[in-house]
Coordinates of C-alpha atoms in Angstrom, one line a residue:
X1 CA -30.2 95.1 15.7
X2 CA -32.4 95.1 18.6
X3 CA -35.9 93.2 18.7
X4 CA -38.0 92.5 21.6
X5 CA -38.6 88.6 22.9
X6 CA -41.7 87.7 23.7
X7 CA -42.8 87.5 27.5
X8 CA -42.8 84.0 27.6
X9 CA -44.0 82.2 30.8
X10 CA -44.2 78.9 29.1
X11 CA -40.4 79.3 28.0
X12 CA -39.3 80.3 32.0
X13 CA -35.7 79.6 32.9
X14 CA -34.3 76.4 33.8
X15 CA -32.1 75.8 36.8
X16 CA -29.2 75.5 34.0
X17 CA -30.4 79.1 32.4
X18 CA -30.3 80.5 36.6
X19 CA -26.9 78.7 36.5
X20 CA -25.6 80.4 32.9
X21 CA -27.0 83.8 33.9
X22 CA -29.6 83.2 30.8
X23 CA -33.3 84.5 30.5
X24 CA -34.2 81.8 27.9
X25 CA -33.0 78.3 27.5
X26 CA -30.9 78.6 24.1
X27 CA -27.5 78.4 23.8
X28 CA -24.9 79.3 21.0
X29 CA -22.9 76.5 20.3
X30 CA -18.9 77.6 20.4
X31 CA -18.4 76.6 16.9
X32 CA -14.7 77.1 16.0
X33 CA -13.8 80.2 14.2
X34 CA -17.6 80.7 13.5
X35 CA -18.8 82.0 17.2
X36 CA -16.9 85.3 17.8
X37 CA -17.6 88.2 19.6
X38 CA -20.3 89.8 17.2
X39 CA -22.9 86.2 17.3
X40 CA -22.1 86.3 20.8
X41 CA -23.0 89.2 21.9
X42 CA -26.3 89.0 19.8
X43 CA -27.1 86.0 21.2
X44 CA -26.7 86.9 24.8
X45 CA -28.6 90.0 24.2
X46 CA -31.4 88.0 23.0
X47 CA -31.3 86.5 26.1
X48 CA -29.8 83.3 25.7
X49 CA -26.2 82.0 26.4
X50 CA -23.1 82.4 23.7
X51 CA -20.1 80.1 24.0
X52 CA -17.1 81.8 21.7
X53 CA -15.6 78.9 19.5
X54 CA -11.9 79.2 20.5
X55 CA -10.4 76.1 19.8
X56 CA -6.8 76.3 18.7
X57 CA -6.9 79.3 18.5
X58 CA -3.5 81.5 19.3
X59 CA -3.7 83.4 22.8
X60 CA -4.1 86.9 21.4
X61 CA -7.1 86.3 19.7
X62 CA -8.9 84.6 22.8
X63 CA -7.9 87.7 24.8
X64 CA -9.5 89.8 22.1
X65 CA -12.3 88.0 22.0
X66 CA -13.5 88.1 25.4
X67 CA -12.1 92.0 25.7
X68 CA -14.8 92.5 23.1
X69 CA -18.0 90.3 24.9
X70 CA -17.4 92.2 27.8
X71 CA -17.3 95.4 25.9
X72 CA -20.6 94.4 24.1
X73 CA -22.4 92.9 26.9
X74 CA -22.4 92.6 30.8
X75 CA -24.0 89.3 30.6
X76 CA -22.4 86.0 30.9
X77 CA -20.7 84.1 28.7
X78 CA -18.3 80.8 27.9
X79 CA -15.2 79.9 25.9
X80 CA -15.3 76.1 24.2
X81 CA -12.2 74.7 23.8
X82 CA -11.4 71.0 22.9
X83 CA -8.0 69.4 24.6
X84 CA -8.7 66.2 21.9
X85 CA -7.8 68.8 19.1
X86 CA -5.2 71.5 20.5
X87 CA -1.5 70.6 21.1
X88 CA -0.7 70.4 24.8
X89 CA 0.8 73.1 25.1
X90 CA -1.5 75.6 23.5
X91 CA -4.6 74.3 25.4
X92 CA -2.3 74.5 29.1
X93 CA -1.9 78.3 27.7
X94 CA -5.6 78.2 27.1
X95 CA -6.6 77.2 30.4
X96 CA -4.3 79.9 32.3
X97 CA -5.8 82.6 30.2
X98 CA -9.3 81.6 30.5
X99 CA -8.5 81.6 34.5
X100 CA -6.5 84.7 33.9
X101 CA -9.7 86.5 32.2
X102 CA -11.6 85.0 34.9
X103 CA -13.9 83.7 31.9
X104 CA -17.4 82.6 33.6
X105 CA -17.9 79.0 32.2
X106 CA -15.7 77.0 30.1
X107 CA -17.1 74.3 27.9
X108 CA -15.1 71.3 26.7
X109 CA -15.9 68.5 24.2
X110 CA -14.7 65.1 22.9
X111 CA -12.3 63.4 25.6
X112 CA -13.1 63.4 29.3
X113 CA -10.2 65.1 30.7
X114 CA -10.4 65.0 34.5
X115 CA -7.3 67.1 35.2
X116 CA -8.4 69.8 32.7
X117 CA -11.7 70.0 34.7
X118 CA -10.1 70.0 38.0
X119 CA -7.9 72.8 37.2
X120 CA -10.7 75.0 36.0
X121 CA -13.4 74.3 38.6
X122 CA -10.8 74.5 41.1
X123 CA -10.3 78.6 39.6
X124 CA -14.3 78.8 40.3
X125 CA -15.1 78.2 36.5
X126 CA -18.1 76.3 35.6
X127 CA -17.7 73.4 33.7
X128 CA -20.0 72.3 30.9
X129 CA -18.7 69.2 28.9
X130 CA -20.2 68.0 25.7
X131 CA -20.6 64.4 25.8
X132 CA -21.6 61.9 22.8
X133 CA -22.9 58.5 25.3
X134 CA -23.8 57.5 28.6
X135 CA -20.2 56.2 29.4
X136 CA -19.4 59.5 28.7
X137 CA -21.7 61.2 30.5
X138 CA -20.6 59.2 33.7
X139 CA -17.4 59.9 33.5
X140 CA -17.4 63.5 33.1
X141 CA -19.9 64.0 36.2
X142 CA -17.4 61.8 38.0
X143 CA -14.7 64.2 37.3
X144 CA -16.9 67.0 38.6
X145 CA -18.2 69.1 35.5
X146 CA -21.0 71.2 36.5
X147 CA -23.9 70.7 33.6
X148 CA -24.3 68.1 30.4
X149 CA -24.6 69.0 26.4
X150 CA -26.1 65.7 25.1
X151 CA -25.2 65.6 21.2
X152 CA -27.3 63.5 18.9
X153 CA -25.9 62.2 15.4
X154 CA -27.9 64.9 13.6
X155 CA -25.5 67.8 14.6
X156 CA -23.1 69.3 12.7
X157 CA -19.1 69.5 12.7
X158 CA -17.8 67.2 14.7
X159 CA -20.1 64.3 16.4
X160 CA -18.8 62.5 19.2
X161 CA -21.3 59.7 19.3
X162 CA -23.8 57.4 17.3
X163 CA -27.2 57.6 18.6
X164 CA -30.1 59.7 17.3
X165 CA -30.6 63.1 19.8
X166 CA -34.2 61.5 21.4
X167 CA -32.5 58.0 22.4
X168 CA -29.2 59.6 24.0
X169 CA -31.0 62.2 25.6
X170 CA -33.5 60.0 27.1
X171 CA -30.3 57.5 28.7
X172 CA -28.4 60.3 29.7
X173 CA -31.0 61.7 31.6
X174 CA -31.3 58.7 33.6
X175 CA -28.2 58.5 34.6
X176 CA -27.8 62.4 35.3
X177 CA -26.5 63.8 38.8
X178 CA -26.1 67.7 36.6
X179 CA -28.1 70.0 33.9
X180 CA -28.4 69.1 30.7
X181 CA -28.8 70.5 27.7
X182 CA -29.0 68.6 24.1
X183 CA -27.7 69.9 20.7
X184 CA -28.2 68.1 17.2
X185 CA -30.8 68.9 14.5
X186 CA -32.3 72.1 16.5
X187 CA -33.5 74.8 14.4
X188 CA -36.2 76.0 15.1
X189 CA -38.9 76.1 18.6
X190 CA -40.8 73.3 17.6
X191 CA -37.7 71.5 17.9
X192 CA -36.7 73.1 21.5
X193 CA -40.0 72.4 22.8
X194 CA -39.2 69.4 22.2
X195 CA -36.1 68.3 23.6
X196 CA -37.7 70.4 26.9
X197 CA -40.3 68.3 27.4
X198 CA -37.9 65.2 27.4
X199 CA -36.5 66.9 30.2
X200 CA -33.3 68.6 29.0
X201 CA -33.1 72.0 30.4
X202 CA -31.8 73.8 27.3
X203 CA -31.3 73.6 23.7
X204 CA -27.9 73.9 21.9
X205 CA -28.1 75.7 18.3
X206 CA -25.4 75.5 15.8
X207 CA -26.2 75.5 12.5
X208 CA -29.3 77.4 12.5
X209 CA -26.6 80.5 14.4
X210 CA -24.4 80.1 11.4
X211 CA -26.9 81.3 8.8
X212 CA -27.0 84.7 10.8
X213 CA -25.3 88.3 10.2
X214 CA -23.3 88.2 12.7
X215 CA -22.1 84.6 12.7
X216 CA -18.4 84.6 11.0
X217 CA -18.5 81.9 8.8
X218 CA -18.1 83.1 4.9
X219 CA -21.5 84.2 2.7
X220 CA -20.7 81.3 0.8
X221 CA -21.2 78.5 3.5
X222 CA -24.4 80.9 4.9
X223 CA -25.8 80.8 1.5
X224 CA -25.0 76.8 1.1
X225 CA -27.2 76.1 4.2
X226 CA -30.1 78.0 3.2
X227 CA -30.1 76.0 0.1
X228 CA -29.4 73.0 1.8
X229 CA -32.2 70.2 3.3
X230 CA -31.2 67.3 5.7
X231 CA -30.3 64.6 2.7
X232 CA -27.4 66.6 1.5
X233 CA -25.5 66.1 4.7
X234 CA -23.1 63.6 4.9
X235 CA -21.4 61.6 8.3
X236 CA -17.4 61.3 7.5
X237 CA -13.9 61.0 8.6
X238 CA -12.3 62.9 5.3
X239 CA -11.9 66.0 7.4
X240 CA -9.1 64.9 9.5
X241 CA -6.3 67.2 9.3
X242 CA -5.5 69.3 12.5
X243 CA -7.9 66.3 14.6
X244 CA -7.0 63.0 15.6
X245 CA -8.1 60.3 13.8
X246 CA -11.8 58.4 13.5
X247 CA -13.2 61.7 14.5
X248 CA -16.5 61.8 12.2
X249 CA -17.4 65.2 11.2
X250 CA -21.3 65.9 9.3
X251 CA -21.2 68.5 6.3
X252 CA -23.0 68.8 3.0
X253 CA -21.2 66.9 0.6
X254 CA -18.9 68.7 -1.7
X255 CA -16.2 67.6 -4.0
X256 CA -14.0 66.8 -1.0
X257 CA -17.0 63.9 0.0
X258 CA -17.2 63.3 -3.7
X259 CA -13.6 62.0 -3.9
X260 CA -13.0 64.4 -6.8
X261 CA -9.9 65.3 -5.5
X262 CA -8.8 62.0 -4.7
X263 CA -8.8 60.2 -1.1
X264 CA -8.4 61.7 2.3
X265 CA -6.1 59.0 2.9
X266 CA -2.8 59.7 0.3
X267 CA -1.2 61.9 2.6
X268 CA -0.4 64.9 0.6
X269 CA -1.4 68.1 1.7
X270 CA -3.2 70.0 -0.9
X271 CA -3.4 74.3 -0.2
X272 CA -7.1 75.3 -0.9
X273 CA -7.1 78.3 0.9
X274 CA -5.1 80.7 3.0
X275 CA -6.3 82.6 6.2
X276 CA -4.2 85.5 7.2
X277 CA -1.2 83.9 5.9
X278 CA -1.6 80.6 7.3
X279 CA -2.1 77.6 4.4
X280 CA -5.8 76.1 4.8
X281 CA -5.7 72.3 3.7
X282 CA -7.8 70.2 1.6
X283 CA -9.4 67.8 3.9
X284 CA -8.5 69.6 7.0
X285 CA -11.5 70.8 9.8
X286 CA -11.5 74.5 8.6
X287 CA -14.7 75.9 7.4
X288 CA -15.0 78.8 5.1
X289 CA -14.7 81.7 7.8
X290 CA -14.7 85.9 6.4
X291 CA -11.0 85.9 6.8
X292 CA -10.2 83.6 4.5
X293 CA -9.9 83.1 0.4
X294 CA -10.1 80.1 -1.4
X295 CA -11.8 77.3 -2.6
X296 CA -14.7 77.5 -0.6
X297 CA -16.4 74.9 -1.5
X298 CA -14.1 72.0 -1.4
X299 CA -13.8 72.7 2.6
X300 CA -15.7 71.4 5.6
X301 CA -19.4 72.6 5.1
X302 CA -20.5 72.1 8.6
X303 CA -24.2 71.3 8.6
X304 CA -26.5 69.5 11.3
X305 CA -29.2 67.5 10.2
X306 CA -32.0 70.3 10.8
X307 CA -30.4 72.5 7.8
X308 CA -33.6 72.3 6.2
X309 CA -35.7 74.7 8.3
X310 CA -32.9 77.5 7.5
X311 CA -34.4 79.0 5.0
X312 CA -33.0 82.9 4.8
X313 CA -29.4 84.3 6.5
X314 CA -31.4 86.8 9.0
X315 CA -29.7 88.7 12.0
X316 CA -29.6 86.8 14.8
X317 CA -31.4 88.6 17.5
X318 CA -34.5 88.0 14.9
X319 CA -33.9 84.6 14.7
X320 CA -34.2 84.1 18.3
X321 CA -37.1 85.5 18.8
X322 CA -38.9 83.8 16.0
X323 CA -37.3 80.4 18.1
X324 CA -38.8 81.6 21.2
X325 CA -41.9 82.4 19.8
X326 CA -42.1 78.8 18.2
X327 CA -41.3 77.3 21.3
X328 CA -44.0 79.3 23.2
X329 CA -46.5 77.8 20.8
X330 CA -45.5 74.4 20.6
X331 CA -45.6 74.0 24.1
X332 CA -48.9 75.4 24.5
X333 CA -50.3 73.3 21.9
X334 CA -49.0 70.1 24.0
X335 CA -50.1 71.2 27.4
X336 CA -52.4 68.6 28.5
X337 CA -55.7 69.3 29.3
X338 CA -57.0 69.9 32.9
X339 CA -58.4 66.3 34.3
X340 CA -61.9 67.1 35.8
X341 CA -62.5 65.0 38.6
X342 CA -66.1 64.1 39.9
X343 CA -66.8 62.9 43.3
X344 CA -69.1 60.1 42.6
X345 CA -66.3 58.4 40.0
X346 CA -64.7 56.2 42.6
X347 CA -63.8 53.7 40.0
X348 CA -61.3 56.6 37.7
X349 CA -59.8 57.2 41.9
X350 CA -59.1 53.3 42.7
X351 CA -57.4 53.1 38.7
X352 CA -55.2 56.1 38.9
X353 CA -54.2 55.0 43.1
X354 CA -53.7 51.5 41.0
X355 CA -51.5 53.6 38.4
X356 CA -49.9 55.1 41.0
X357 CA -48.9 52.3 42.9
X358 CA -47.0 51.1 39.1
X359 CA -45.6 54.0 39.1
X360 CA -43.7 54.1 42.7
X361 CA -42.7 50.4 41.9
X362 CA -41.3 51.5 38.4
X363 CA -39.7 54.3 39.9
X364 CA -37.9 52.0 42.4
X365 CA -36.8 49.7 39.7
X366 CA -35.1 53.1 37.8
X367 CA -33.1 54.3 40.6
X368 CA -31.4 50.4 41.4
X369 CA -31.0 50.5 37.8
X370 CA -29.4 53.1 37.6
X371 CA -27.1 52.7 40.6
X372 CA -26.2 49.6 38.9
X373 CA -25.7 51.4 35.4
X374 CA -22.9 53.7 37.6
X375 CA -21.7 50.7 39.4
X376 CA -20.8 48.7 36.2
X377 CA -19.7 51.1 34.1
X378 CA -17.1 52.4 36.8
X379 CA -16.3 48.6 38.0
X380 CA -15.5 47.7 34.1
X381 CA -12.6 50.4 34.1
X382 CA -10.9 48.6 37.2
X383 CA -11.5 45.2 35.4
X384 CA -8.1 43.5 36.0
X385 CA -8.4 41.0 32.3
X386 CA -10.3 41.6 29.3
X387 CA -12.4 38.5 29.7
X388 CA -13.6 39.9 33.3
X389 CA -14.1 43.5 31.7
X390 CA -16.2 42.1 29.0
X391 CA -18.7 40.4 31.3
X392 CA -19.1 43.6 33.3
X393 CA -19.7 45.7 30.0
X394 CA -22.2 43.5 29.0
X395 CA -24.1 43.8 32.1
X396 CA -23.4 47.6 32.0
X397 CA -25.1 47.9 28.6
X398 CA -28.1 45.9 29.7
X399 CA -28.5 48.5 33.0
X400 CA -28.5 51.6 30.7
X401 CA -30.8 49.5 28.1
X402 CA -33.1 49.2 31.2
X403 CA -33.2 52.4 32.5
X404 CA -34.0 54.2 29.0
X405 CA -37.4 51.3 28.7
X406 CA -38.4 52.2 32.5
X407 CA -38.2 56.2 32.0
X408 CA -40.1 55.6 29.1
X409 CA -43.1 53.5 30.7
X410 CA -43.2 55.6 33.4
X411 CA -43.9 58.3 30.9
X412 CA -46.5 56.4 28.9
X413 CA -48.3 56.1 32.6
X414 CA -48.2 60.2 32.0
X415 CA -46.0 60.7 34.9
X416 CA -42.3 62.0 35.4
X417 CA -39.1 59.2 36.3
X418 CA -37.5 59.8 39.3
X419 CA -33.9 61.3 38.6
X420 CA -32.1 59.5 41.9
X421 CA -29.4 57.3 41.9
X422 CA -30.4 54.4 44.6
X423 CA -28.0 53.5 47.3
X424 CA -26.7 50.4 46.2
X425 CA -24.2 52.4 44.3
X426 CA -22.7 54.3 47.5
X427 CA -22.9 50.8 49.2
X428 CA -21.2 48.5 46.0
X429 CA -18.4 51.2 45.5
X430 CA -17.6 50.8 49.1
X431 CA -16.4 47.4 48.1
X432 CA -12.9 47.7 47.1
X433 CA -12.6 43.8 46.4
X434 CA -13.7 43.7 42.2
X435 CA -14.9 40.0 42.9
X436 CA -17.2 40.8 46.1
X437 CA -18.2 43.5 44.4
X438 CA -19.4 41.4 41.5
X439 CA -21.1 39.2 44.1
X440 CA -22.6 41.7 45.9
X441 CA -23.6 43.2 42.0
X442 CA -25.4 39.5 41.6
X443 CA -27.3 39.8 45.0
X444 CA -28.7 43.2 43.2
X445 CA -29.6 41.5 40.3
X446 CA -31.9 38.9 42.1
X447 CA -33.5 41.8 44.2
X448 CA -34.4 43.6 41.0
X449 CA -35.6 40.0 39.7
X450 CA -37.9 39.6 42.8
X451 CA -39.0 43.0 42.3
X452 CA -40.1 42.4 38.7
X453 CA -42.0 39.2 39.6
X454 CA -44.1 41.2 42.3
X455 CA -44.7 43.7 40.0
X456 CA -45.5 42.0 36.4
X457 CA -49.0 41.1 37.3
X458 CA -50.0 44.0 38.4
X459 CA -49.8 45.7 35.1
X460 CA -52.4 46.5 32.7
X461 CA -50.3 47.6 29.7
X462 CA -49.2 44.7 27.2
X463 CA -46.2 46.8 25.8
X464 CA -45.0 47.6 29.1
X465 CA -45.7 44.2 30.3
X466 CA -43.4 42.7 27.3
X467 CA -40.3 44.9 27.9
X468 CA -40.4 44.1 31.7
X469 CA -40.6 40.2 30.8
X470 CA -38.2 40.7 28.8
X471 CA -36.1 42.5 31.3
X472 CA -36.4 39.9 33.8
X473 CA -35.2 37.4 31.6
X474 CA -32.0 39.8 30.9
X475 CA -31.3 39.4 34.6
X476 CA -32.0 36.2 35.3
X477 CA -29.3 35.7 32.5
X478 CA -27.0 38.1 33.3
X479 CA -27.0 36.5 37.2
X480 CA -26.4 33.1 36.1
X481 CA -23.0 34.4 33.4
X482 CA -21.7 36.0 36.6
X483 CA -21.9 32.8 38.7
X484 CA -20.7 30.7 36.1
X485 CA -17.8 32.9 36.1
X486 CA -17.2 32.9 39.2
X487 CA -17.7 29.1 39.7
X488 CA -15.2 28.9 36.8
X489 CA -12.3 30.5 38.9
X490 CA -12.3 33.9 36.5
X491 CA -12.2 32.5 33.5
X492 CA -15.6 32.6 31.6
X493 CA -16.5 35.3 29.9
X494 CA -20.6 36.3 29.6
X495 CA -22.5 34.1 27.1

């Protein structure tokens, strides 16, 4: 089915839709067994991105798969595939068929693998990782990938981190060197408009692409979603077969999440189902899919936390343009109205050139705090004792804690944070000594103390005001645990 998108200036491509090959900035998620060729296609005909959900999945099926995208569309596509949750060997075979395909962008999720990454850039495939914190987030652009996908708690399936979409988003995007695109909750444009004006250059849909025609998860999980509303999903580790363990998965709670067949944790596997001859598990990571039989509803009912705006299983060309169309709206409804100026108002000119000065000065403060958010975080991997990598950590979370409050105040001053990285980071790396490095950390501490005391009285704003206190005191602190430490030979951790 065919429908036509609206013209949508105010929903122009990103840099990461130029880099995708994608008119508008919404991407399929590659939900295992759910995202084949058919949602795909329709998704990428709609104009946005489709990423087929391949993992574990046996060689002649991904080379299927992609023989039918191209034969459905000449526009881009990706393959998602998760090392964390294929054996080794399957996902080596993976790799060499995706570079074999010469498959246009590859997107990987849960552990930052930076071999994995190498190999694939290195065949000219683009690299999108999906990352669940800031750590991880760091590490991945470290190991070269070439955008972000920022998933909040609220998703569905499998959820790498703990933090609500807004909060993660906003501390990734601090620290980002790449495009980035967030995913958890989004179902419809109000929701996209959203995360885009954050900053995050496109928005990730899963569960509102299940609850399509084409999508290949069974009627019976479509139809469980459109009844569904966000307090029927449920954060748990019951799914665990075929994943390693402690991996939390959201889904609407069934009899599995029920403990009406007993726990997850006896050991016994249970047949519920059978897919093409192969046994499907009670309290394994299989959703109901068309190909299989069974009992549907004790299986892993993937649902993000947005469930509740899918209210009808609609083709998915038709839902896209109804999210596009939201999006359009929403944004136009935020624009901010055009500031008239008058000549004669010379007091409104020296307040915003007073603004503006707090806002360069804030600014500055972002990008040390971020070089020093990189510097820690990469510093606390090489920490030689546990006591020593402690400390660090602790000064790492207060960096990232500081760069979130000073994108937000600059935002409250109604302008945009800078997204550099200052240069202390090129020049503390260069230190290869960890405890000079530490000392020339300190001596970056006490500049961004002297910065805040220059700057505290010349803002206006008492909430703003508070949180930099607040952050001097942090640093003052956090420079006096690293000299006590290193007064105390190594061997005091932070207080």
């Amino acid at each position: 089915m065919s429908l036509s998108l609206p013209n949508a200036r105010e929903l122009a491509p990103t840099p990461l839709c130029e880099m995708l090959g994608c008119r508008y900035p919404l991407i399929l998620a590659g939900m295992g067994g759910v995202s084949r060729h058919e949602l795909v296609i329709a998704v990428t005909e709609a104009g946005g991105f489709g990423f087929l959900g391949m993992v574990r999945e046996p060689l002649a099926l991904i080379r299927s798969e992609v023989a039918k995208v191209r034969q459905g569309t000449y526009r881009p596509f990706g393959v998602n595939l998760i090392p964390a949750g294929t054996d080794p060997q399957l996902l080596s075979q993976q790799i060499d068929l995706c570079i074999e395909l010469r498959v246009p962008v590859v997107c990987l999720f849960w552990d930052v693998i930076p071999e994995v990454i190498a190999t694939l850039r290195a065949a000219g495939i683009l690299v999108v990782h999906q990352i669940g914190s800031v750590d991880d987030a760091l590490a991945a652009q470290q190991a070269g990938v070439d955008a972000l996908i920022v998933q909040g708690v609220e998703a569905g399936g499998h959820v790498r981190g703990r933090q609500k979409l807004e909060e993660l988003l906003a501390s990734v995007l601090l620290v980002a060197r790449v495009p980035v695109a967030a995913a958890g909750g989004i179902t419809d444009g109000r929701d996209v408009a959203r995360i885009l004006e954050q900053g995050a250059q496109a928005a990730v849909l899963g569960t509102a692409m299940i609850a399509t025609d084409e999508s290949f998860a069974h009627d019976y999980h479509k139809q469980r979603l459109v009844q569904a509303q966000a307090c029927d999903t449920v954060l748990t580790e019951d799914f665990h077969i075929n994943w390693p363990p402690h991996a939390a998965v959201r889904v609407l709670e069934n009899s599995a999440t029920h403990r009406e067949h007993g726990s997850p944790c006896d050991g016994a596997r249970i047949v519920i189902g059978e897919e093409e001859g192969r046994p499907i598990y009670l309290f394994s990571t299989d959703s109901p899919l068309r190909s299989m039989t069974g009992d549907y509803e004790a299986m892993a009912l993937y649902a993000g936390m947005g469930v509740g705006g899918i209210t009808a299983v609609e083709p998915a060309a038709r839902r896209m343009a109804r999210i596009v169309a939201e999006a359009v709206q929403a944004r136009r409804m935020t624009a901010p109205p055009q500031e008239l100026s008058s000549p004669v108002c010379y007091a409104g000119e020296f307040e915003r050139e007073a603004r503006q000065a707090v806002i360069a000065r804030l600014d500055e403060l972002l990008e040390a705090e971020r070089a020093g958010a990189r510097v820690t975080m990469e510093t606390a991997r090489q920490a030689p004792n546990a006591p020593l990598r402690d400390l660090i950590d602790a000064v790492h979370r207060d960096e990232v804690k500081w760069c979130v409050m000073l994108g937000h105040a600059i935002r409250e001053l109604d302008a945009t944070p800078s997204s550099r990285t200052g240069t202390f980071y090129e020049k503390a790396m260069a230190i290869a000594d960890i405890h000079e490095r530490l000392a020339f950390l300190n001596r970056g501490q006490g500049w961004v103390a002297r910065k805040l005391r220059e700057l505290l009285p010349l803002v206006n704003d008492p909430a703003i005001e508070q949180n930099l206190t607040e952050m001097l005191v942090a640093h003052e602190v956090n420079i006096d645990n690293v000299n006590a430490w290193r007064e105390n030979g190594g061997s005091c951790a932070a207080r």
